[in-house]
PDB file of C-alpha atoms and ligand atoms in Angstrom:
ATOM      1  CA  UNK A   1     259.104 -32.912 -95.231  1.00 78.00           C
ATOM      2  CA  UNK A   2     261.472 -33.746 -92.374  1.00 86.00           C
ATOM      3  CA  UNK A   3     264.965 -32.084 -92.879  1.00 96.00           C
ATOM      4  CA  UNK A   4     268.500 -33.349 -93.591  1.00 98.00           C
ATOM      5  CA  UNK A   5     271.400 -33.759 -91.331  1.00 98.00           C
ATOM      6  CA  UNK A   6     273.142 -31.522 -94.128  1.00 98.00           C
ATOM      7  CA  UNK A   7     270.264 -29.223 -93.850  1.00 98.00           C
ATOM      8  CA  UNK A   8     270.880 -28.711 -90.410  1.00 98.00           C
ATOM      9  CA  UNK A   9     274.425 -28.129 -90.377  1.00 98.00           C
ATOM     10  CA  UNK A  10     273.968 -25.219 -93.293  1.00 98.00           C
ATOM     11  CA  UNK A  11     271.341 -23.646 -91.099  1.00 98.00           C
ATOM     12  CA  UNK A  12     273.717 -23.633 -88.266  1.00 98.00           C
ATOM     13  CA  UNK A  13     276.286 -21.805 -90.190  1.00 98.00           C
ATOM     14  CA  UNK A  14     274.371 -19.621 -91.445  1.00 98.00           C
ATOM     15  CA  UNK A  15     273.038 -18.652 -87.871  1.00 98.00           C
ATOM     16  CA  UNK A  16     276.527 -18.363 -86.693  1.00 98.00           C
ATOM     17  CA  UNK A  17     278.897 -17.928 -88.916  1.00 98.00           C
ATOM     18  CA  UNK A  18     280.433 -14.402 -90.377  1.00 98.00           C
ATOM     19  CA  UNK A  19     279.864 -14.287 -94.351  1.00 98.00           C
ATOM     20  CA  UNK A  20     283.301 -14.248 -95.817  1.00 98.00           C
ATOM     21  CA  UNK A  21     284.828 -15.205 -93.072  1.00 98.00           C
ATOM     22  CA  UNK A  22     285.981 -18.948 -93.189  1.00 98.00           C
ATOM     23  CA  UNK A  23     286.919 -19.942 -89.558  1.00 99.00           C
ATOM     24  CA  UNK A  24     283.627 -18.565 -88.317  1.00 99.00           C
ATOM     25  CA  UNK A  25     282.334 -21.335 -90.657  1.00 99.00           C
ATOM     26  CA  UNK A  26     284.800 -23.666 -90.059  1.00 99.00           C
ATOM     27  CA  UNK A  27     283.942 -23.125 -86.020  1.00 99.00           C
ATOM     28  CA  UNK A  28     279.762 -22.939 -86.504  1.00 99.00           C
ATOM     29  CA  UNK A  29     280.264 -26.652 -88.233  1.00 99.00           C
ATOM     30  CA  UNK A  30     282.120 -27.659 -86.024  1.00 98.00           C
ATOM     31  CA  UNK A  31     280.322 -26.689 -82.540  1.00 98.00           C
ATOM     32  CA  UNK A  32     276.812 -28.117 -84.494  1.00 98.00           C
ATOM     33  CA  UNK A  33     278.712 -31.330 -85.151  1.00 98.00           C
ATOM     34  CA  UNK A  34     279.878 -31.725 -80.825  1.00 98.00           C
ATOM     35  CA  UNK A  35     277.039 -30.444 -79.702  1.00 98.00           C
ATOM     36  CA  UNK A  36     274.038 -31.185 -82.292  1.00 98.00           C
ATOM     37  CA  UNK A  37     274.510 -33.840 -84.538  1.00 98.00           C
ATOM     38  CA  UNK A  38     277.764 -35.954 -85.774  1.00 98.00           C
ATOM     39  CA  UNK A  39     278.434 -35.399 -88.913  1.00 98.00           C
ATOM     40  CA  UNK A  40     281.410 -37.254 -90.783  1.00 98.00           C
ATOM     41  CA  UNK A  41     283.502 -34.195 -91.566  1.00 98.00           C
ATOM     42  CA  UNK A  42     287.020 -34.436 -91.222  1.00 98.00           C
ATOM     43  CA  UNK A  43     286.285 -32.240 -87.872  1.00 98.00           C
ATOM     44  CA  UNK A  44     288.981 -29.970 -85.974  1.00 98.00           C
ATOM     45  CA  UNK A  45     291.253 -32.503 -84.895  1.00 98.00           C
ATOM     46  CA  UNK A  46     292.451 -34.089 -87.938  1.00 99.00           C
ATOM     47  CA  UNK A  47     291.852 -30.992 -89.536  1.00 99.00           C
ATOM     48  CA  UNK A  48     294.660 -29.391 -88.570  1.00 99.00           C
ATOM     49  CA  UNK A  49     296.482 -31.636 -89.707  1.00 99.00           C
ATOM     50  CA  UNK A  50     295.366 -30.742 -93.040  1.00 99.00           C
ATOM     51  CA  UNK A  51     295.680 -27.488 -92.324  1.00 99.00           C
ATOM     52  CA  UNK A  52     299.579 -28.238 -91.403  1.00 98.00           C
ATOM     53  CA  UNK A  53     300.300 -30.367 -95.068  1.00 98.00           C
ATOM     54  CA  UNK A  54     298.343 -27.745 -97.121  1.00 98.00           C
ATOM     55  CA  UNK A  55     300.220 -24.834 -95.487  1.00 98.00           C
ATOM     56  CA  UNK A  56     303.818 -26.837 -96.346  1.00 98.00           C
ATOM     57  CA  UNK A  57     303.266 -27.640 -99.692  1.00 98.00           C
ATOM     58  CA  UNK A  58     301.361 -24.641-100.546  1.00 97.00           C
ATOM     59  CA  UNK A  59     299.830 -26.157-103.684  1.00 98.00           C
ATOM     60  CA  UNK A  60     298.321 -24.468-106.715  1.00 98.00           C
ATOM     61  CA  UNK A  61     296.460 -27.370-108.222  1.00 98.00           C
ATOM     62  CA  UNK A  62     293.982 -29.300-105.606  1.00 99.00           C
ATOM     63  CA  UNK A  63     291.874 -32.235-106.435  1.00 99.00           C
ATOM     64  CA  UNK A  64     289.000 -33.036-103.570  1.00 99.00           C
ATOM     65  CA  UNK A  65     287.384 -36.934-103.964  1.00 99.00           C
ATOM     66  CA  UNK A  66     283.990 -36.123-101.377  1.00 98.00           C
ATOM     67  CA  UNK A  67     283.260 -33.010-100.540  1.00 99.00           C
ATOM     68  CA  UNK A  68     279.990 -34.060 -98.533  1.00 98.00           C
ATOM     69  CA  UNK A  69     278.755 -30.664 -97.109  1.00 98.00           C
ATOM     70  CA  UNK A  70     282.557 -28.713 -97.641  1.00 99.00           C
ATOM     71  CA  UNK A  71     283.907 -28.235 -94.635  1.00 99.00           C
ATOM     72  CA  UNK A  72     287.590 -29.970 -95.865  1.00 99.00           C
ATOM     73  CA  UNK A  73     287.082 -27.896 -99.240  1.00 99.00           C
ATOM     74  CA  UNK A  74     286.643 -24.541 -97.052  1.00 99.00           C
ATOM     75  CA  UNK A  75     289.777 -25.650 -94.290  1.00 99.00           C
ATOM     76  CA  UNK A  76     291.944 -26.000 -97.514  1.00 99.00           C
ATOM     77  CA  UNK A  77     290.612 -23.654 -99.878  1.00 98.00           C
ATOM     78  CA  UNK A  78     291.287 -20.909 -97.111  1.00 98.00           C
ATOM     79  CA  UNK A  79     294.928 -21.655 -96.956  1.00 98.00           C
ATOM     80  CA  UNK A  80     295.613 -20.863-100.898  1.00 98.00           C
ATOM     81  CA  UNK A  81     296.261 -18.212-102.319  1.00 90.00           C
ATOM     82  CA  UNK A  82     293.587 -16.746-104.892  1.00 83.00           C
ATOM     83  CA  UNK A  83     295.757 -17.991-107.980  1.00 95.00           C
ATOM     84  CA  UNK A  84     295.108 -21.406-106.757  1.00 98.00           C
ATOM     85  CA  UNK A  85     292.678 -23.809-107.925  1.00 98.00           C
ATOM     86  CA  UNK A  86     290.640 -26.354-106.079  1.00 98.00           C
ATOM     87  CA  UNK A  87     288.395 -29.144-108.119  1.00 98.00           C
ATOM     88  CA  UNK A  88     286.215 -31.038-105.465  1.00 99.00           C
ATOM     89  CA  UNK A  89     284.108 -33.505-107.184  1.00 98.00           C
ATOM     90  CA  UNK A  90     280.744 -34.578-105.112  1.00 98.00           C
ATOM     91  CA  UNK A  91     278.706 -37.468-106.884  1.00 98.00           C
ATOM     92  CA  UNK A  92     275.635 -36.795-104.265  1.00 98.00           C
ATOM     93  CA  UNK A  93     273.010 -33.808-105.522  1.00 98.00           C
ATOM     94  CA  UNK A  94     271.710 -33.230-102.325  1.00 98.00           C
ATOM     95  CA  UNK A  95     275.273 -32.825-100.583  1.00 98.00           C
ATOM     96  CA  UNK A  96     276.667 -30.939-103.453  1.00 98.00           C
ATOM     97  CA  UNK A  97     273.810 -28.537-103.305  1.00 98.00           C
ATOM     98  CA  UNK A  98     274.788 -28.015 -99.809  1.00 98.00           C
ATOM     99  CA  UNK A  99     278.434 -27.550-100.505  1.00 99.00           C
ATOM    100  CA  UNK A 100     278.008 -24.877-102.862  1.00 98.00           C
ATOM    101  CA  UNK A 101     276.287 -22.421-100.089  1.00 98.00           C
ATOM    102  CA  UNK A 102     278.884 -24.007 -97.559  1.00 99.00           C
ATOM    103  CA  UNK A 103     281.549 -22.556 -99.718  1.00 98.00           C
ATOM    104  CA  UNK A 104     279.997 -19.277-101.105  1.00 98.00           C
ATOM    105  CA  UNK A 105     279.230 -18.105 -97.283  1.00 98.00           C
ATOM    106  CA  UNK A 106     282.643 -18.461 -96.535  1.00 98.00           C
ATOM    107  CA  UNK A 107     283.641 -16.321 -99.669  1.00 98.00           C
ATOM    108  CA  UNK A 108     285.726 -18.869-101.320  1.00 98.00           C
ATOM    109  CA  UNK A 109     283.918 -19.573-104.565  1.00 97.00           C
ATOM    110  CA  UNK A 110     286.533 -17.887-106.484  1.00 97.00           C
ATOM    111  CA  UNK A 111     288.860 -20.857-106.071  1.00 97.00           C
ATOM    112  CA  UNK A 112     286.641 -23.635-106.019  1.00 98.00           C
ATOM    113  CA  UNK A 113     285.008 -26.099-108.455  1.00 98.00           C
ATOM    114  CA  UNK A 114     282.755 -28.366-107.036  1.00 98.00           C
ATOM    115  CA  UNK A 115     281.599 -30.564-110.206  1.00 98.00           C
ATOM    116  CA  UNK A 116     278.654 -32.585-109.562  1.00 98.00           C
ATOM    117  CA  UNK A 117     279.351 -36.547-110.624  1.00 98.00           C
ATOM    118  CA  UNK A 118     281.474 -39.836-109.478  1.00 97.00           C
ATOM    119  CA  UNK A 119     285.115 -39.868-109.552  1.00 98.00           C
ATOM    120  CA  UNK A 120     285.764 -42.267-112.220  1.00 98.00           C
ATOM    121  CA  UNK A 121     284.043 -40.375-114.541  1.00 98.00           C
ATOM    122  CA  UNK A 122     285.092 -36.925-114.230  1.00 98.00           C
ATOM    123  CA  UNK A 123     289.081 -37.789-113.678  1.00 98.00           C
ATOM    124  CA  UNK A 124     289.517 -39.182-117.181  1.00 98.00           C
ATOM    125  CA  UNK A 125     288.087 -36.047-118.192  1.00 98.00           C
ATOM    126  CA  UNK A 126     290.357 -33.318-116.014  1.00 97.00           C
ATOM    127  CA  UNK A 127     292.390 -32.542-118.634  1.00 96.00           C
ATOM    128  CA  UNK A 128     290.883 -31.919-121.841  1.00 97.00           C
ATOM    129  CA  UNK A 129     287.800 -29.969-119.519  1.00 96.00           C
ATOM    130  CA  UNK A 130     289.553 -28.241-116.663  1.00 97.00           C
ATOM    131  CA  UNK A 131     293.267 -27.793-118.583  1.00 96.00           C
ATOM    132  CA  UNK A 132     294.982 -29.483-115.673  1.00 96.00           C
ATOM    133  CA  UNK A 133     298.269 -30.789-116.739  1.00 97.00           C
ATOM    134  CA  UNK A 134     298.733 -32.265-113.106  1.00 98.00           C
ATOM    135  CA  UNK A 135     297.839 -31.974-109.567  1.00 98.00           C
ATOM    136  CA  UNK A 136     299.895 -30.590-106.745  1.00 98.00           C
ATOM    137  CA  UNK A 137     297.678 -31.957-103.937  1.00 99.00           C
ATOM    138  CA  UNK A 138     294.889 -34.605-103.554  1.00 99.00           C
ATOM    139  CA  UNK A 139     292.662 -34.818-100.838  1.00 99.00           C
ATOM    140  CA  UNK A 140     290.713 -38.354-100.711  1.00 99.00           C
ATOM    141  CA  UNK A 141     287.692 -38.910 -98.024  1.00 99.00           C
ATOM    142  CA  UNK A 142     285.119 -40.223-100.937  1.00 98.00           C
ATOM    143  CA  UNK A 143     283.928 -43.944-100.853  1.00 98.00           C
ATOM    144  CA  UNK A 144     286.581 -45.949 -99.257  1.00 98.00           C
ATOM    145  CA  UNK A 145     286.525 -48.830-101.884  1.00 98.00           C
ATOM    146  CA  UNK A 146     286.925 -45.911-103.741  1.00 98.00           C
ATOM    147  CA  UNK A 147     290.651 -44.704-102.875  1.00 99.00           C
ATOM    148  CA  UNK A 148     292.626 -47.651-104.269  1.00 99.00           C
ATOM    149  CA  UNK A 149     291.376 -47.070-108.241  1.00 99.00           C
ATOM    150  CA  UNK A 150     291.016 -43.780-108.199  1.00 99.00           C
ATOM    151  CA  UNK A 151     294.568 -43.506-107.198  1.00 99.00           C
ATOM    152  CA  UNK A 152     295.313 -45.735-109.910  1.00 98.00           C
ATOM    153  CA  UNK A 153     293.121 -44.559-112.317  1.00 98.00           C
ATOM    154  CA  UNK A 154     294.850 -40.865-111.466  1.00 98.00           C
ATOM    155  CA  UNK A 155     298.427 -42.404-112.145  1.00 98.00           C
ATOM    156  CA  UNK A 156     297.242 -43.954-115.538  1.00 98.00           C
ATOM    157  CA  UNK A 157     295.736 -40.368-116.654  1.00 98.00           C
ATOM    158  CA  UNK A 158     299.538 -38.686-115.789  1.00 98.00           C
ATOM    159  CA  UNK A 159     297.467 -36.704-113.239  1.00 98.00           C
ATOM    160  CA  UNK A 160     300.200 -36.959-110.389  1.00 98.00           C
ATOM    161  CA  UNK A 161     304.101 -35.856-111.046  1.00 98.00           C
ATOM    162  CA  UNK A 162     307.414 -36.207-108.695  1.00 98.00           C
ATOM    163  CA  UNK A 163     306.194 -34.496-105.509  1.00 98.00           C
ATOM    164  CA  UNK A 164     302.146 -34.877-105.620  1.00 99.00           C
ATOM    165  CA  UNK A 165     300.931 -35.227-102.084  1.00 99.00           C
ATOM    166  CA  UNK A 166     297.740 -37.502-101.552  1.00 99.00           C
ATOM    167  CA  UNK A 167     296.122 -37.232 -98.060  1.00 99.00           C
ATOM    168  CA  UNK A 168     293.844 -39.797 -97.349  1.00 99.00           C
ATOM    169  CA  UNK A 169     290.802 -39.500 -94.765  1.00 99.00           C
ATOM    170  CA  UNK A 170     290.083 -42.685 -92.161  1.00 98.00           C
ATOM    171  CA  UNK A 171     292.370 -44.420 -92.942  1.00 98.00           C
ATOM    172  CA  UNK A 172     291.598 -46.507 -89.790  1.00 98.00           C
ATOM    173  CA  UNK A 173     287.952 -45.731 -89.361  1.00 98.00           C
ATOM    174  CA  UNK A 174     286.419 -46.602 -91.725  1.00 98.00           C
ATOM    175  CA  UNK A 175     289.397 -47.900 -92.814  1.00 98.00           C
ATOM    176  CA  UNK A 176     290.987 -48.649 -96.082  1.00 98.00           C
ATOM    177  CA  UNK A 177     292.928 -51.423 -96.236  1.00 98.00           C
ATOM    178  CA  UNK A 178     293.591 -52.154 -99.554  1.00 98.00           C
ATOM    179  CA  UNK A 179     294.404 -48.246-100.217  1.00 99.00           C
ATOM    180  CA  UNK A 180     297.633 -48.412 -97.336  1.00 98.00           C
ATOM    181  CA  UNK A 181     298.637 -51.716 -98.331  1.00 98.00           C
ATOM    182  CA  UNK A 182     299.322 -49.994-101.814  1.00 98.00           C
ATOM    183  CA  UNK A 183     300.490 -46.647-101.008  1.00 98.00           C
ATOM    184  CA  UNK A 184     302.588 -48.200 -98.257  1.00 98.00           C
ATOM    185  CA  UNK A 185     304.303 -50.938-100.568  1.00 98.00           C
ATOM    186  CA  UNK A 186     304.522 -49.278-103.810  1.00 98.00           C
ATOM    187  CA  UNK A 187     308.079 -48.215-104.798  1.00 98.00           C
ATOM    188  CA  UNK A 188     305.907 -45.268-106.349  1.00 98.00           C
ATOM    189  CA  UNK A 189     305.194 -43.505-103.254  1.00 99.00           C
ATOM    190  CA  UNK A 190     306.800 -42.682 -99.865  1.00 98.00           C
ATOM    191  CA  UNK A 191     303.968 -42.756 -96.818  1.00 98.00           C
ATOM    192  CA  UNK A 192     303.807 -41.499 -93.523  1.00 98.00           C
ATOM    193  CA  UNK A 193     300.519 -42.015 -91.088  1.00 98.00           C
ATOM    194  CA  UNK A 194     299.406 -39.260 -88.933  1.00 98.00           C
ATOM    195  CA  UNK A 195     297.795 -40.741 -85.728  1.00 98.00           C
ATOM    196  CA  UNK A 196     294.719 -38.822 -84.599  1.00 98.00           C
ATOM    197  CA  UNK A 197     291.113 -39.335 -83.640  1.00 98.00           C
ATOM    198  CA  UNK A 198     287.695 -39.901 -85.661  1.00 98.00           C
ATOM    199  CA  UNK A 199     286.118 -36.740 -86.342  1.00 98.00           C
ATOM    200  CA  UNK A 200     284.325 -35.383 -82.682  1.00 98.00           C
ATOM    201  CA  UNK A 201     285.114 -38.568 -80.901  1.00 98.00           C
ATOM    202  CA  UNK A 202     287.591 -40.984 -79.095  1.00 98.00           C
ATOM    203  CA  UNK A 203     288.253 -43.481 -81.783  1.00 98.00           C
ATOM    204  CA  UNK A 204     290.804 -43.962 -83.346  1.00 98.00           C
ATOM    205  CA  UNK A 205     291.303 -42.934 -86.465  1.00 98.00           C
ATOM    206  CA  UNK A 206     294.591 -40.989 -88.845  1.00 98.00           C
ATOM    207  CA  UNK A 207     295.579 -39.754 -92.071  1.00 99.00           C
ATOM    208  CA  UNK A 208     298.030 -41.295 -94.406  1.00 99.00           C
ATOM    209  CA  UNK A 209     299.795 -38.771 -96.462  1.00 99.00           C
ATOM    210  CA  UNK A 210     301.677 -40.365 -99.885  1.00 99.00           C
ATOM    211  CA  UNK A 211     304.485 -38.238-101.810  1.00 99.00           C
ATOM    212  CA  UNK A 212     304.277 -39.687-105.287  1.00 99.00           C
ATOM    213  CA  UNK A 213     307.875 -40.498-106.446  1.00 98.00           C
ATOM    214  CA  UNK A 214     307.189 -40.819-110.230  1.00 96.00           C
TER     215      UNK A 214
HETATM  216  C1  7JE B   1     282.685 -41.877-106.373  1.00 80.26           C
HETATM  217  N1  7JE B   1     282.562 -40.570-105.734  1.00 80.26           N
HETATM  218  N2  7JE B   1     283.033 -39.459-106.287  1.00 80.26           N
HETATM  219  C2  7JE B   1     282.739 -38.464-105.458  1.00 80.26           C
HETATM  220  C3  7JE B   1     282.048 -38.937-104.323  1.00 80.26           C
HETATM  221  C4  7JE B   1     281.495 -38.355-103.183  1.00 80.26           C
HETATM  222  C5  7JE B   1     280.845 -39.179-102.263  1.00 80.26           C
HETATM  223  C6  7JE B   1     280.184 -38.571-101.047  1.00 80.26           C
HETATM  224  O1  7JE B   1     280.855 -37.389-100.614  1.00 80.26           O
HETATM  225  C7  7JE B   1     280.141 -39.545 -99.910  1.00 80.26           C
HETATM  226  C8  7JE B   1     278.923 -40.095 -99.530  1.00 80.26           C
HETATM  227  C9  7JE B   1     278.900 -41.012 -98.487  1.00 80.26           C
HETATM  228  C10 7JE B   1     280.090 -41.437 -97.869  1.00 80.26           C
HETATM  229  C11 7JE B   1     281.305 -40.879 -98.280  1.00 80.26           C
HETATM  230  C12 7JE B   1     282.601 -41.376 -97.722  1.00 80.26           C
HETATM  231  N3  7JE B   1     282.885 -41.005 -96.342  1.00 80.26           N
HETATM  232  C13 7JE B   1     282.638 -41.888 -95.372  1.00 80.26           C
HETATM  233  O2  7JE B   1     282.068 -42.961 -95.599  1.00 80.26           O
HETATM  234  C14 7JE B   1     283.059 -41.532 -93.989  1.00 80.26           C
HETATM  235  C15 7JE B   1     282.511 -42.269 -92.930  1.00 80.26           C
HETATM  236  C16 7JE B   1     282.863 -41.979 -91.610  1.00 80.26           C
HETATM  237  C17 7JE B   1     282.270 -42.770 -90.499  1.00 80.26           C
HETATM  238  C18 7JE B   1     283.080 -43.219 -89.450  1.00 80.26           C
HETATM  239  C19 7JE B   1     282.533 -43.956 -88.401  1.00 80.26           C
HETATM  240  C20 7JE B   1     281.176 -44.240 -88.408  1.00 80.26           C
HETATM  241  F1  7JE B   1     280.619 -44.942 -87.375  1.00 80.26           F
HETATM  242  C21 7JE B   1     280.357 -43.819 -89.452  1.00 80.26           C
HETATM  243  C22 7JE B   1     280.909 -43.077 -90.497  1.00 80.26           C
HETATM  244  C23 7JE B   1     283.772 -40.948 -91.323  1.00 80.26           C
HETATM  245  C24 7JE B   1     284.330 -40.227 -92.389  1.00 80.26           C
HETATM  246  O3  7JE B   1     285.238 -39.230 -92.152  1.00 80.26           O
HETATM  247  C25 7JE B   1     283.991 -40.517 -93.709  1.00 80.26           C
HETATM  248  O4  7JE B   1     284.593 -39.791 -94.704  1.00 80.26           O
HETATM  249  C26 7JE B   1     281.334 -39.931 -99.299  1.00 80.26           C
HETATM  250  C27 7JE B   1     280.767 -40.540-102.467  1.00 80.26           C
HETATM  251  C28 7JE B   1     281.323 -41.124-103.611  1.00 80.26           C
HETATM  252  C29 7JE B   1     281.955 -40.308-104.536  1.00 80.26           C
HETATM  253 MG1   MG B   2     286.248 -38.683 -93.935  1.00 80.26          MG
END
């Protein structure tokens, strides 16, 4: 049977990237992804970004919403130190399946969860199953019709506190509309876009990054 695009990409870091060593992973995905096949990771570009608000808030309690193949779970996982925690919930088998190998070839499994299911079901369930009183940083690039009740559904659970960060993926392509009318009008939550470029192309495309104010 034909291969998957995800297939591909773990083949090409496993060709070329270092085992425990997660920029050679980082780079392997993303030199496949220019010069193979697109794939809709949050790519180099916007990644640093990431990179940038992970590094300032350096968080001990991370919640991931899509973690596709892992490449955002291994550019942030990376960056915390081993006490750290990060939950990245992936509702898709085959990409979680993926993930996992993604993750244990750069030699971060010791502070990541990925936990196979859909959003709204497992973040009712984070406290009373992982002990997590709150989280320090959220990372949302899941199904965009997706990011509005989650959100919500996280502030009804008490998940965020004064000073959670939420970073949101495509917030221009794709696009979320509904999301940055919210997090942009809320009295909740000060927001701040971050103008960049859709993963290994021209477009357009940014991150919106939300401080929740309690
Ligand atoms: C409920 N729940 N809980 C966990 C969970 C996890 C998933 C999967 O990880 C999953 C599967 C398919 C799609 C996504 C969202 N991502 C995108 O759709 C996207 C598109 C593009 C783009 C841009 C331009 C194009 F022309 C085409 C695609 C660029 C991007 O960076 C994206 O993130 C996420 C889904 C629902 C889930
Ligand atoms: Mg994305």
């Amino acid at each position: 049977t034909r291969s998957t695009r995800p297939q591909r990409l773990l083949n090409a870091v496993r060709k070329h990237a270092t085992r425990g060593d997660p920029q050679s992973v980082i780079s392997a995905i993303d030199h496949f992804c220019r010069h193979s096949e697109w794939a809709m990771n949050i790519g180099d570009e916007k990644g640093s970004i990431l990179d940038s608000v992970v590094s300032e808030l350096n968080p001990e309690k991370v919640l991931e919403l899509g973690t596709y193949c892992g490449y955002s779970t291994v550019r942030i996982a990376r960056l915390l130190p081993p006490g750290a925690r990060l939950i990245t919930l992936e509702f898709n088998a085959d990409y979680a399946a993926i993930a996992r190998q993604v993750i244990a070839l750069a030699g971060l499994e010791d502070r990541v969860q990925l936990v196979e299911g859909a959003s709204e079901d497992w973040i009712p369930r984070m406290k009373e199953h992982f002990g997590i009183e709150t989280f320090d940083f959220v990372f949302l690039d899941h199904w965009k019709d997706r990011y509005l009740p989650d959100t919500k559904l996280m502030e009804d659970c008490g998940l965020l506190r004064k000073g959670t960060v939420l970073l949101a993926d495509n917030v221009i392509c794709p696009g979320v509309p509904d999301y940055l009318q919210y997090v942009r009008n809320s009295l909740s939550y000060k927001s701040c876009y971050f103008k960049s470029h859709l993963e290994y192309t021209k477009a357009e495309d940014g991150l919106e990054k939300s401080v929740f104010l309690g």
